[in-house]
Short mmCIF file of N, CA, C and O in Angstrom, two decimals:
data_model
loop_
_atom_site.label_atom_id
_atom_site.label_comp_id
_atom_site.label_asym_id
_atom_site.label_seq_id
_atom_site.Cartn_x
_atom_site.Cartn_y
_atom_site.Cartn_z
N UNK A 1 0.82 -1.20 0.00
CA UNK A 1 0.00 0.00 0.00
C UNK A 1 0.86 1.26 0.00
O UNK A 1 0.44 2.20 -0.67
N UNK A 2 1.76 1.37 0.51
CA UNK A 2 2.70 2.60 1.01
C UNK A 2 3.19 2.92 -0.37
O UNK A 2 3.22 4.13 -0.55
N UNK A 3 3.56 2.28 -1.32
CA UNK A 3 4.06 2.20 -2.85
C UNK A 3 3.13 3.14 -3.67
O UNK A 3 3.54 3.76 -4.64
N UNK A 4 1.57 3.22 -3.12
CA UNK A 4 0.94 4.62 -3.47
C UNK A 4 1.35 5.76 -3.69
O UNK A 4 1.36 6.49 -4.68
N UNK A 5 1.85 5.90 -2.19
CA UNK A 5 2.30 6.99 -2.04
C UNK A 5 3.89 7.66 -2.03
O UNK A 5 4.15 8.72 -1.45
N UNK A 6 4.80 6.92 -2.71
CA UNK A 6 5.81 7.55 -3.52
C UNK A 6 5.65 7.94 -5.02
O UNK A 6 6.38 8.80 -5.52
N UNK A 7 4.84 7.40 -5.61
CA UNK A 7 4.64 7.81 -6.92
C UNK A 7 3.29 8.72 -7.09
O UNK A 7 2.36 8.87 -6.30
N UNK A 8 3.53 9.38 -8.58
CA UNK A 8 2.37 10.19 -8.72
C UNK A 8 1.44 9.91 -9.86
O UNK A 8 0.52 10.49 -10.44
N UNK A 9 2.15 8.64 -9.97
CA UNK A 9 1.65 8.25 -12.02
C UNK A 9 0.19 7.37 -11.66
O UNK A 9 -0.06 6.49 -10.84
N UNK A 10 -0.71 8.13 -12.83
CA UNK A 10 -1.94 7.53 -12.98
C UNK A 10 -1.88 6.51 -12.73
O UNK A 10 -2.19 5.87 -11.73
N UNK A 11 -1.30 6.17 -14.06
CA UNK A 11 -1.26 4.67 -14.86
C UNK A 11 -0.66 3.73 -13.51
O UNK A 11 -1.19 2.64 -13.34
N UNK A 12 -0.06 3.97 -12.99
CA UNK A 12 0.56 3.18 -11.54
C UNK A 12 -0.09 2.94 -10.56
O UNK A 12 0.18 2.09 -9.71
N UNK A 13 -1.36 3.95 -10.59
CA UNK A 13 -2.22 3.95 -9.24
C UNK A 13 -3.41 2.83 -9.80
O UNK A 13 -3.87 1.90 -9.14
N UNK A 14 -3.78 3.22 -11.29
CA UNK A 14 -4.71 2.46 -11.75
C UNK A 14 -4.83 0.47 -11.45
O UNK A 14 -5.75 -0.34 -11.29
N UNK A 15 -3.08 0.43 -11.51
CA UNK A 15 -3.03 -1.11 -11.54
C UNK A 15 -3.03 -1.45 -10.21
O UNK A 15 -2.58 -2.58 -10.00
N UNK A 16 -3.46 -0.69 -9.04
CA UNK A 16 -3.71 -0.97 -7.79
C UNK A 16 -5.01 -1.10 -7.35
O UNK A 16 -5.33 -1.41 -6.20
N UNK A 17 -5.80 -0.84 -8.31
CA UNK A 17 -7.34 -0.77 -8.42
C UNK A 17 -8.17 -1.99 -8.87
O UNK A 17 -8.23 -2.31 -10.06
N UNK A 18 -8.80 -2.66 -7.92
CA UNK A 18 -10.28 -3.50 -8.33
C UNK A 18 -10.85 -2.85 -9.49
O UNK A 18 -11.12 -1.66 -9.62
N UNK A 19 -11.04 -3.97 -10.48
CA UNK A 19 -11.93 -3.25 -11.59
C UNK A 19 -13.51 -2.80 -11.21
O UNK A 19 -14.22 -1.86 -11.59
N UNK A 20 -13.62 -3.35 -10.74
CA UNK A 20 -14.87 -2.95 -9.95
C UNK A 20 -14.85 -2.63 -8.65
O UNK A 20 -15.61 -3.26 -7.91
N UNK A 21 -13.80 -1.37 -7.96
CA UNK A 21 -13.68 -0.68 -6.58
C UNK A 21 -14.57 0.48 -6.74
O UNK A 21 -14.96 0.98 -7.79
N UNK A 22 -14.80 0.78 -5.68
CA UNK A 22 -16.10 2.08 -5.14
C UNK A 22 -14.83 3.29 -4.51
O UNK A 22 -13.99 3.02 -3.65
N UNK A 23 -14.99 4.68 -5.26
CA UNK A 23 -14.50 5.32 -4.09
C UNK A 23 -15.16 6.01 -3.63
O UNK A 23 -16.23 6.12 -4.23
N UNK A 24 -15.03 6.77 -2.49
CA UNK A 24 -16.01 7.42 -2.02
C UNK A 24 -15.32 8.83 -1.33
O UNK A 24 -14.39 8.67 -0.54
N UNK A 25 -15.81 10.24 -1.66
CA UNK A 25 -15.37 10.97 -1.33
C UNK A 25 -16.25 12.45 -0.85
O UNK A 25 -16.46 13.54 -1.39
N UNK A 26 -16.61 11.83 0.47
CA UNK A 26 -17.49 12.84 1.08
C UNK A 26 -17.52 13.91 1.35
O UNK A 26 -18.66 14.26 1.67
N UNK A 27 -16.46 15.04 1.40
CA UNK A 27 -15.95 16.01 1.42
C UNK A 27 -16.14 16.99 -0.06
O UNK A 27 -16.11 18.22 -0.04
N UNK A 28 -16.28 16.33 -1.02
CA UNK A 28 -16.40 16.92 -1.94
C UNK A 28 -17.14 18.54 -2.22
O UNK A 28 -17.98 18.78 -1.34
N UNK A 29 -17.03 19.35 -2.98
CA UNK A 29 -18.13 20.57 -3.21
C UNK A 29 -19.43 20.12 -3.42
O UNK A 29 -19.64 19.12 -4.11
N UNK A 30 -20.37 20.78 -2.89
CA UNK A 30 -21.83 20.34 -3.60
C UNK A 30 -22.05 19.89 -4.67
O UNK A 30 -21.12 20.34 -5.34
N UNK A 31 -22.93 19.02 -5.61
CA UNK A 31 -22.94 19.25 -6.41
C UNK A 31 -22.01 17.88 -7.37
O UNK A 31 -22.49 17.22 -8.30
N UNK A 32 -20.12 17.71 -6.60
CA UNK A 32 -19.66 16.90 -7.00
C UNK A 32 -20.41 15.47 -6.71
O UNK A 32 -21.38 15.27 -5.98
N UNK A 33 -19.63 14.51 -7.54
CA UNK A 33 -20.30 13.06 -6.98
C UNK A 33 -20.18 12.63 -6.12
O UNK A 33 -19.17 11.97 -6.37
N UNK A 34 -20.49 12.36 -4.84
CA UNK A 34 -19.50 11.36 -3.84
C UNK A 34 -19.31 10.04 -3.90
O UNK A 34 -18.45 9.63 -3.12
N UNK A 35 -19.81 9.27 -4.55
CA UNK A 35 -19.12 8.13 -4.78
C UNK A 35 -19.10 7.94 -6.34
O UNK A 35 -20.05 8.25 -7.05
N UNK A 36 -17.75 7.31 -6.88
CA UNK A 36 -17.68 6.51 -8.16
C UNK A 36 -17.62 5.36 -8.20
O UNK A 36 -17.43 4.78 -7.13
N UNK A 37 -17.72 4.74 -9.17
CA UNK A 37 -17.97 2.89 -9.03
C UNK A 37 -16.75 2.56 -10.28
O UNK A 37 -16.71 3.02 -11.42
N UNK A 38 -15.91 1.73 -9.68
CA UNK A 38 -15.09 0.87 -11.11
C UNK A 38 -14.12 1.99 -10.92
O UNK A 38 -14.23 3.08 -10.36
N UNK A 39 -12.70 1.15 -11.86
CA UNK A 39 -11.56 1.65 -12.34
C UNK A 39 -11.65 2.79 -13.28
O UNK A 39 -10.87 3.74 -13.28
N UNK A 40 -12.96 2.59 -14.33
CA UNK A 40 -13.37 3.59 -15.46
C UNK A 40 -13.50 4.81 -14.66
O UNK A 40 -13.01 5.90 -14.97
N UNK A 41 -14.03 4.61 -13.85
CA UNK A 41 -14.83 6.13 -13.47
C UNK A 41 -13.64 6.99 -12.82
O UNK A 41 -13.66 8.22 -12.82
N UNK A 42 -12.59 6.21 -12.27
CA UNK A 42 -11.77 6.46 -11.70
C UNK A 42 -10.59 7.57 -12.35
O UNK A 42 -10.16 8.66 -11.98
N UNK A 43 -10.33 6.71 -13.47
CA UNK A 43 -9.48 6.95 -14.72
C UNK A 43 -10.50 8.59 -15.51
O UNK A 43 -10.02 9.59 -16.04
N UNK A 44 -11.94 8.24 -15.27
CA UNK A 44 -12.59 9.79 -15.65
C UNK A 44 -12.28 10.83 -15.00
O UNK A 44 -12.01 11.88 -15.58
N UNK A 45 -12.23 10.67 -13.13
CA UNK A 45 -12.06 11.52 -12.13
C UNK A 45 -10.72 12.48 -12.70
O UNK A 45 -10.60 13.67 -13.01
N UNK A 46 -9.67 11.14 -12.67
CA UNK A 46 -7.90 11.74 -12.99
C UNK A 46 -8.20 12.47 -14.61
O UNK A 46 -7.57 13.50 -14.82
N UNK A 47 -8.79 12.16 -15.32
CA UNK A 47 -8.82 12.82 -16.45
C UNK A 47 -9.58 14.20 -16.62
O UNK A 47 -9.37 14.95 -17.58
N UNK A 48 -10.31 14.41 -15.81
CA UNK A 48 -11.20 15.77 -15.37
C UNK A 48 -10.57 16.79 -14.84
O UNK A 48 -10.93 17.97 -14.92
N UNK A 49 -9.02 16.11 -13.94
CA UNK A 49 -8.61 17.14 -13.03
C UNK A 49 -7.33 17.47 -14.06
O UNK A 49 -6.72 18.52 -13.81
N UNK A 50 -6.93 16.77 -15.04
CA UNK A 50 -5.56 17.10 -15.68
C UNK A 50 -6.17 17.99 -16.32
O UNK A 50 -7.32 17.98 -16.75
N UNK A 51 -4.84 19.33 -16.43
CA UNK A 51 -4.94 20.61 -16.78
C UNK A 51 -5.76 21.99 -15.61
O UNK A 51 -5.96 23.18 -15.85
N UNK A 52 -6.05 21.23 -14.42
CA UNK A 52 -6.68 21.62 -13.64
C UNK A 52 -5.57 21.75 -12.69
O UNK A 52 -5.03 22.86 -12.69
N UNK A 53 -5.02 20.70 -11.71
CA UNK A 53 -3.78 20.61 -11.08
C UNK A 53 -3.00 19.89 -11.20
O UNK A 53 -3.35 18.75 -11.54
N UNK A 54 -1.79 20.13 -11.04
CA UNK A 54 -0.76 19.41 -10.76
C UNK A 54 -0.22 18.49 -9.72
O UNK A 54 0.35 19.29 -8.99
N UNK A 55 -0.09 17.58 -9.31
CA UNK A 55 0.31 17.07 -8.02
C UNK A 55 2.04 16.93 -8.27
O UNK A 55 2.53 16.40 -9.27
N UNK A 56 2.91 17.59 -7.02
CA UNK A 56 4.75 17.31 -7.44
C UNK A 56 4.89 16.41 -6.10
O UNK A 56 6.04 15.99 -6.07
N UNK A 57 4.25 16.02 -5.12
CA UNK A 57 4.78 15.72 -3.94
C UNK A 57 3.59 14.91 -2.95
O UNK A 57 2.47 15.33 -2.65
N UNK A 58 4.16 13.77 -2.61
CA UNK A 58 3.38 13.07 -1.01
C UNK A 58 4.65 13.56 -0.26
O UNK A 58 5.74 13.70 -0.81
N UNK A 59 4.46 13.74 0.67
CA UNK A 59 4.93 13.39 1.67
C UNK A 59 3.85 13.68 3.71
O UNK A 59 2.69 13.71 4.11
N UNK A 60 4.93 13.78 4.17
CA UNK A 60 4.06 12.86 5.71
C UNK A 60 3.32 12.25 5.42
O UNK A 60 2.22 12.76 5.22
N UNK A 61 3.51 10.62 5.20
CA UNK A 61 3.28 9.83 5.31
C UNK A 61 2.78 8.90 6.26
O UNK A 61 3.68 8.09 6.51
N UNK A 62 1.42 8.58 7.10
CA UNK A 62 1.54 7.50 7.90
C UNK A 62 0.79 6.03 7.66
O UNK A 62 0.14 6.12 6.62
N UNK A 63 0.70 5.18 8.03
CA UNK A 63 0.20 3.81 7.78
C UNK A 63 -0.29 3.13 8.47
O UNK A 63 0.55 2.29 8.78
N UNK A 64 -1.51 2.89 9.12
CA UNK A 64 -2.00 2.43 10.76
C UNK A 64 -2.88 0.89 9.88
O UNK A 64 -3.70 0.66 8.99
N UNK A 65 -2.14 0.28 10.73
CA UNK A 65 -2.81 -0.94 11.19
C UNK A 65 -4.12 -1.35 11.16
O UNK A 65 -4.56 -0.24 11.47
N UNK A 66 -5.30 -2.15 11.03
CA UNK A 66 -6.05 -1.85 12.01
C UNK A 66 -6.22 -3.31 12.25
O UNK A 66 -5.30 -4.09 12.01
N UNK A 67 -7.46 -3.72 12.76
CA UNK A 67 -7.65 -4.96 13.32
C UNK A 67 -8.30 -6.07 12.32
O UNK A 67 -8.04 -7.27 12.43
N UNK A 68 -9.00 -5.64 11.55
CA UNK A 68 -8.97 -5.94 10.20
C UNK A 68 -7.81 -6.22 9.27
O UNK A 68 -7.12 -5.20 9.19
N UNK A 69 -7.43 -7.02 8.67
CA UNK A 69 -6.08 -7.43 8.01
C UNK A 69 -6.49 -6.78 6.56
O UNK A 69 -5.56 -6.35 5.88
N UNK A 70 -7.35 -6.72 6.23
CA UNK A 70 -7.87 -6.17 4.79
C UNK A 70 -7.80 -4.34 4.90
O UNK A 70 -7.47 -3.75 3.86
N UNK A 71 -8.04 -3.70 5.85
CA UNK A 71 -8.53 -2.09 5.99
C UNK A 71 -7.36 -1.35 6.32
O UNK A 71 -7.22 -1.34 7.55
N UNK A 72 -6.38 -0.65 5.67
CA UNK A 72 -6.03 -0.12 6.16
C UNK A 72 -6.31 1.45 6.35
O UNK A 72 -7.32 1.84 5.77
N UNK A 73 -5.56 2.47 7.10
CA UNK A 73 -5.98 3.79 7.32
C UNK A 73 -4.81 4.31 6.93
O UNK A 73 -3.85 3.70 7.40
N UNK A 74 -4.48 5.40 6.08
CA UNK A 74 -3.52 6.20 5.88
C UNK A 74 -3.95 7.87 5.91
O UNK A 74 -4.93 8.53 5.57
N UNK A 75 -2.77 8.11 6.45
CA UNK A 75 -2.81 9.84 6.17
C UNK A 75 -1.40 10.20 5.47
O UNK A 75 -0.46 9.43 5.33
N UNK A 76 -1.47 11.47 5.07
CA UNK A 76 -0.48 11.89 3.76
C UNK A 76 -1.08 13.29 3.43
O UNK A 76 -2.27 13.55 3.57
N UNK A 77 0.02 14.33 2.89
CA UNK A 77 0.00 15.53 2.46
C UNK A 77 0.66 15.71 1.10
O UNK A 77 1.87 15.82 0.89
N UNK A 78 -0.54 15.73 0.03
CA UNK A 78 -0.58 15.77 -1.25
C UNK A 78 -0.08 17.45 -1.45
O UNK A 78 -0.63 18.36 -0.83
N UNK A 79 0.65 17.59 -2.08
CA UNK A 79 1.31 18.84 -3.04
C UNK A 79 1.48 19.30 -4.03
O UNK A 79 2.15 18.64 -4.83
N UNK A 80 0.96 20.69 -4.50
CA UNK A 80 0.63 20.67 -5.65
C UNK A 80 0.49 21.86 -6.36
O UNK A 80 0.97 22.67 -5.57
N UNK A 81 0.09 22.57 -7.48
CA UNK A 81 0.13 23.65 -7.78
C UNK A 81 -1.10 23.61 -8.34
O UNK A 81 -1.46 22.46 -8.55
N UNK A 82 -2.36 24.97 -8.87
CA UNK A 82 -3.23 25.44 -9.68
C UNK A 82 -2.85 25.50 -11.04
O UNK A 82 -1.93 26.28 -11.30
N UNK A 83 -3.20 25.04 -11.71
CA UNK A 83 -2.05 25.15 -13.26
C UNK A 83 -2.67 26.85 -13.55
O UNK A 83 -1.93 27.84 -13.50
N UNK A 84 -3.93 26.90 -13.79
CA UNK A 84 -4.21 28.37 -14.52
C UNK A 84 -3.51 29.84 -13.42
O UNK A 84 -3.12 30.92 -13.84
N UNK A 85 -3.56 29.39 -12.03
CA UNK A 85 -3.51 30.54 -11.38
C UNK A 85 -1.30 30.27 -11.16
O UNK A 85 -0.43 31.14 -11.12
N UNK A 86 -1.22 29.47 -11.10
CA UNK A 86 0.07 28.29 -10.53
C UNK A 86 0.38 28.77 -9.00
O UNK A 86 1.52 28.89 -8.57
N UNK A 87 -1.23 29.13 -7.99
CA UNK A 87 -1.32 29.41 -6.79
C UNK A 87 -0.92 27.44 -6.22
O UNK A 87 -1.53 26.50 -6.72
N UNK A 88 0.33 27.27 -5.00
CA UNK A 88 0.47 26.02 -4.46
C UNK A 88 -0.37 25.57 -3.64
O UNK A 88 -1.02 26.52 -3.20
N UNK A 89 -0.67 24.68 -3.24
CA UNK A 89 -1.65 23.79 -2.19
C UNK A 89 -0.70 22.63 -1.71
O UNK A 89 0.23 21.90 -2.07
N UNK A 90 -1.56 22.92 -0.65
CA UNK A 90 -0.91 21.31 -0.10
C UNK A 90 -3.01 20.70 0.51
O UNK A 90 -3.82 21.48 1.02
N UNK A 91 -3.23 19.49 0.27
CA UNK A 91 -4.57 18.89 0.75
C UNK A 91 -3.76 17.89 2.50
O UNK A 91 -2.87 17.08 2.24
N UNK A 92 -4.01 18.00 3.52
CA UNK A 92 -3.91 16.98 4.26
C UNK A 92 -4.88 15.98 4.25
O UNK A 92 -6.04 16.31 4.49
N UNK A 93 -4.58 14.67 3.99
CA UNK A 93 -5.81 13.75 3.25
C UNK A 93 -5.70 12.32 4.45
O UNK A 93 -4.73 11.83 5.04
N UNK A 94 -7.12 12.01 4.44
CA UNK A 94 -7.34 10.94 5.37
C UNK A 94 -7.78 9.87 4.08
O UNK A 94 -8.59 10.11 3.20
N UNK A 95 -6.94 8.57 4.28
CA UNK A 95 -7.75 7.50 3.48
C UNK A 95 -7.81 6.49 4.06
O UNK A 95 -6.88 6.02 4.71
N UNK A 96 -9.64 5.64 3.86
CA UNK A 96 -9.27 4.43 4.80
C UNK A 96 -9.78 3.55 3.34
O UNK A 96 -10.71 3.80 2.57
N UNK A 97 -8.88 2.56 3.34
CA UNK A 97 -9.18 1.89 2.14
C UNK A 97 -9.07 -0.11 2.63
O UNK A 97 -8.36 -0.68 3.46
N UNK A 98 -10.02 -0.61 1.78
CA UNK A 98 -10.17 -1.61 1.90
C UNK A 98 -9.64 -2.57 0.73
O UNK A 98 -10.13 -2.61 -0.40
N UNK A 99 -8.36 -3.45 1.28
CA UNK A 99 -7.41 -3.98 0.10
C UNK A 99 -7.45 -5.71 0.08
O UNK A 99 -7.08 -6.45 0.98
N UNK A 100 -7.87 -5.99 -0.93
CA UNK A 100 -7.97 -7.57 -1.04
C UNK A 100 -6.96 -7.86 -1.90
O UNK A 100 -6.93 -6.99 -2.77
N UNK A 101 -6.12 -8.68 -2.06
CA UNK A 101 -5.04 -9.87 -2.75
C UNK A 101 -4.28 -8.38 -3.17
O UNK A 101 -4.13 -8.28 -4.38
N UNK A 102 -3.91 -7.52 -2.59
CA UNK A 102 -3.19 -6.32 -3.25
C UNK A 102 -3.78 -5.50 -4.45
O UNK A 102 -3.14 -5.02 -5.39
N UNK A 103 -5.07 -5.43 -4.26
CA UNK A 103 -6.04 -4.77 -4.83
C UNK A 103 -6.86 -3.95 -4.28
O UNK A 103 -7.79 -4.53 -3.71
N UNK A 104 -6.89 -2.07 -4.20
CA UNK A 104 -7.73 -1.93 -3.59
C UNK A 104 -9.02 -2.08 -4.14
O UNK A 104 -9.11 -2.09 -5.37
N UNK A 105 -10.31 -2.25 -3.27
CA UNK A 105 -11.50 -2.71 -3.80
C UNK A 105 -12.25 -1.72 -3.37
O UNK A 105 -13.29 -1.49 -3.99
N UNK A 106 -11.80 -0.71 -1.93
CA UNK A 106 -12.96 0.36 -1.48
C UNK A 106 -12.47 0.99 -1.00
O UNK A 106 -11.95 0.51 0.01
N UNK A 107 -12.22 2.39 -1.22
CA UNK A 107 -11.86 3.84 -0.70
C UNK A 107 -12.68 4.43 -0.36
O UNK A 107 -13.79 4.35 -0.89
N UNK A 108 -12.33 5.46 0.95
CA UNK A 108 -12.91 6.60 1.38
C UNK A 108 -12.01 7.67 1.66
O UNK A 108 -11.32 7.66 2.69
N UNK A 109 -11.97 8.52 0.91
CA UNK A 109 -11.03 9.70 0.91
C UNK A 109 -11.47 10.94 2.07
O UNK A 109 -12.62 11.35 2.19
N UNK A 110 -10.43 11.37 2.81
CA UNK A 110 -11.38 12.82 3.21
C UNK A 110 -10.03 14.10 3.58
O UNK A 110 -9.04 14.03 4.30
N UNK A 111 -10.43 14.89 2.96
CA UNK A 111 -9.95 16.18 2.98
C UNK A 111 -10.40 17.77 3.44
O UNK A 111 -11.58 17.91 3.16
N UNK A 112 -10.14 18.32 3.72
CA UNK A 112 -10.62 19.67 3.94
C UNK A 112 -11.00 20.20 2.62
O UNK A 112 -10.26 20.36 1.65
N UNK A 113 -12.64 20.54 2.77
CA UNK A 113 -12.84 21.01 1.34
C UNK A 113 -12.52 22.96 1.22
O UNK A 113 -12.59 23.72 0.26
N UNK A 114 -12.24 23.16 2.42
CA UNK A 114 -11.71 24.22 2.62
C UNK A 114 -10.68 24.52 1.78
O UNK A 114 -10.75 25.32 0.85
N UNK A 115 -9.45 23.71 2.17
CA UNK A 115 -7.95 24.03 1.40
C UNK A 115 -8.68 23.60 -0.38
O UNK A 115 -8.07 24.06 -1.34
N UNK A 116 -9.42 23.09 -0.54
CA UNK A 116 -9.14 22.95 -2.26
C UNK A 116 -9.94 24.18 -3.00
O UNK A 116 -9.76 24.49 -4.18
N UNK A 117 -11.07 24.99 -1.87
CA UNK A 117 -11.48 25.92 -2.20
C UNK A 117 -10.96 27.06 -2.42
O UNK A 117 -11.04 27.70 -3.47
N UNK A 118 -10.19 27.49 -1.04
CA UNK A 118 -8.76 28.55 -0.95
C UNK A 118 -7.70 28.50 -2.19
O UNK A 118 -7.24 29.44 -2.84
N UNK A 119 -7.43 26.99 -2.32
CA UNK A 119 -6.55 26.77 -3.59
C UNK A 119 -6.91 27.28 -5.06
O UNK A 119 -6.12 27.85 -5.81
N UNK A 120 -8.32 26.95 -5.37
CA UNK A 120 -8.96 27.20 -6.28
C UNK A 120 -9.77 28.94 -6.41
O UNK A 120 -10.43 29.46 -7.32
N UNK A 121 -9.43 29.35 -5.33
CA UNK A 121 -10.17 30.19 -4.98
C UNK A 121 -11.91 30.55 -5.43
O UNK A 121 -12.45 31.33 -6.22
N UNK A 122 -12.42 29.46 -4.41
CA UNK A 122 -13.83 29.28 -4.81
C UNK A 122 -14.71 29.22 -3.27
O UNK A 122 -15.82 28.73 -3.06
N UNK A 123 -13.89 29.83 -2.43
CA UNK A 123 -14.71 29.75 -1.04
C UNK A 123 -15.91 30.24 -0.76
O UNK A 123 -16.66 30.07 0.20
N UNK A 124 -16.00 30.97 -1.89
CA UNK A 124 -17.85 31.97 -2.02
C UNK A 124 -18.62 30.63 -2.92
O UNK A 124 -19.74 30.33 -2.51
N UNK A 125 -18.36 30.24 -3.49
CA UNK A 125 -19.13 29.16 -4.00
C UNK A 125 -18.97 28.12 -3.15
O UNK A 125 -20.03 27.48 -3.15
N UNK A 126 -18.23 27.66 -2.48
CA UNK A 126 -18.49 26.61 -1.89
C UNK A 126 -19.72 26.83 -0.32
O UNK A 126 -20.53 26.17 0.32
N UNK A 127 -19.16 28.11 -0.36
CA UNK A 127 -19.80 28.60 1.32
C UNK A 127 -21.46 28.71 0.20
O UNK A 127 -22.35 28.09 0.78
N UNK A 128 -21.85 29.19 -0.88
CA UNK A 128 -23.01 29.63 -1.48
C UNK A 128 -23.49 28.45 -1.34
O UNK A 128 -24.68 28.52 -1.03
N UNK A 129 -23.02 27.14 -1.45
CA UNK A 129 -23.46 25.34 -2.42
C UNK A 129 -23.76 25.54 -0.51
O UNK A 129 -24.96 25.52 -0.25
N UNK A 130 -23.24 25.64 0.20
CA UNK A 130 -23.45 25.39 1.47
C UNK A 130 -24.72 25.81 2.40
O UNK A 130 -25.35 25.22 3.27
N UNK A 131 -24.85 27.37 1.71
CA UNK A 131 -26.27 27.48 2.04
C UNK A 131 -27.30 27.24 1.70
O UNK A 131 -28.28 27.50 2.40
N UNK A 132 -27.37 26.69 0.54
CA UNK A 132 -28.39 26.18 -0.48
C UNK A 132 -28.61 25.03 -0.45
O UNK A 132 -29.67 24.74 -1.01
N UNK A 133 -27.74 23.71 0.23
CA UNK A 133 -27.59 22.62 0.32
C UNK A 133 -28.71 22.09 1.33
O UNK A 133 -28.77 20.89 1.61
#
C-alpha cells in the first residue's frame, strides 16, 4: 500500500485498483459526486482534473494498522500547484481503504474542502453550495 504513495503516475495507481472498486469521497463541493464505481470512473475523475492541477509531492506519510487485516488507514499531504492561477496547495488527506489480494477494492477519501477551495479560490461558491444545500 505505502508504494501509493511515492509515486504520482496515474497509470501506476490504476493497476492498484479492483476493476470494480467504489471510491467514495465525502468532502467533496456540492454538487460533486460522492461516490464513483469501477476503475473507469476512476481513470474519468484523474482525467477531469488534468490541466486543472498538478500534483509534485506526497509526503508525511503515515500507515496504521487496524484490526482488520484487509482495511487499512492512511494519512499523507498531497502537493501541488493550480495550473491556470500556478497558486500552491498542499490537501492533508485521510484514506481508509479496503485492500484484497493487493487490490484496492474500497476507498474513502477525506480532505478539507476548505484548502481545495482557498486553492482554487472558490470559497464563495463553496460557502453559497453550502447554504443552499
Amino acid at each position: 500500500m505505502s508504494e501509493l504513495f511515492e509515486v504520482l503516475d496515474h497509470d501506476r495507481l490504476e493497476e492498484c485498483l479492483l476493476e470494480d472498486a467504489v471510491f467514495e469521497m465525502p468532502f467533496l463541493p456540492p454538487g460533486a459526486p460522492q461516490q464513483e464505481a469501477g476503475r473507469e470512473a476512476f481513470r474519468a475523475h484523474l482525467r477531469e482534473a488534468v490541466g486543472l492541477q498538478e500534483f509534485d509531492s506526497v509526503d508525511n506519510v503515515h500507515i496504521h494498522e487496524t484490526a482488520d487485516p484487509e482495511v487499512v488507514v492512511s494519512e499523507y499531504r498531497l502537493n501541488g500547484r493550480v495550473v491556470a492561477t500556478g497558486r500552491r496547495f498542499t490537501f492533508d488527506i485521510v484514506m481508509i481503504a479496503r485492500v484484497r489480494e493487493g487490490l484496492i477494492i474500497w476507498s474513502r477519501t477525506y480532505s478539507n474542502p476548505f484548502d481545495g477551495a482557498i486553492a482554487f479560490d472558490m470559497v464563495h461558491d463553496l460557502l453559497a453550495g453550502l447554504t443552499t444545500a
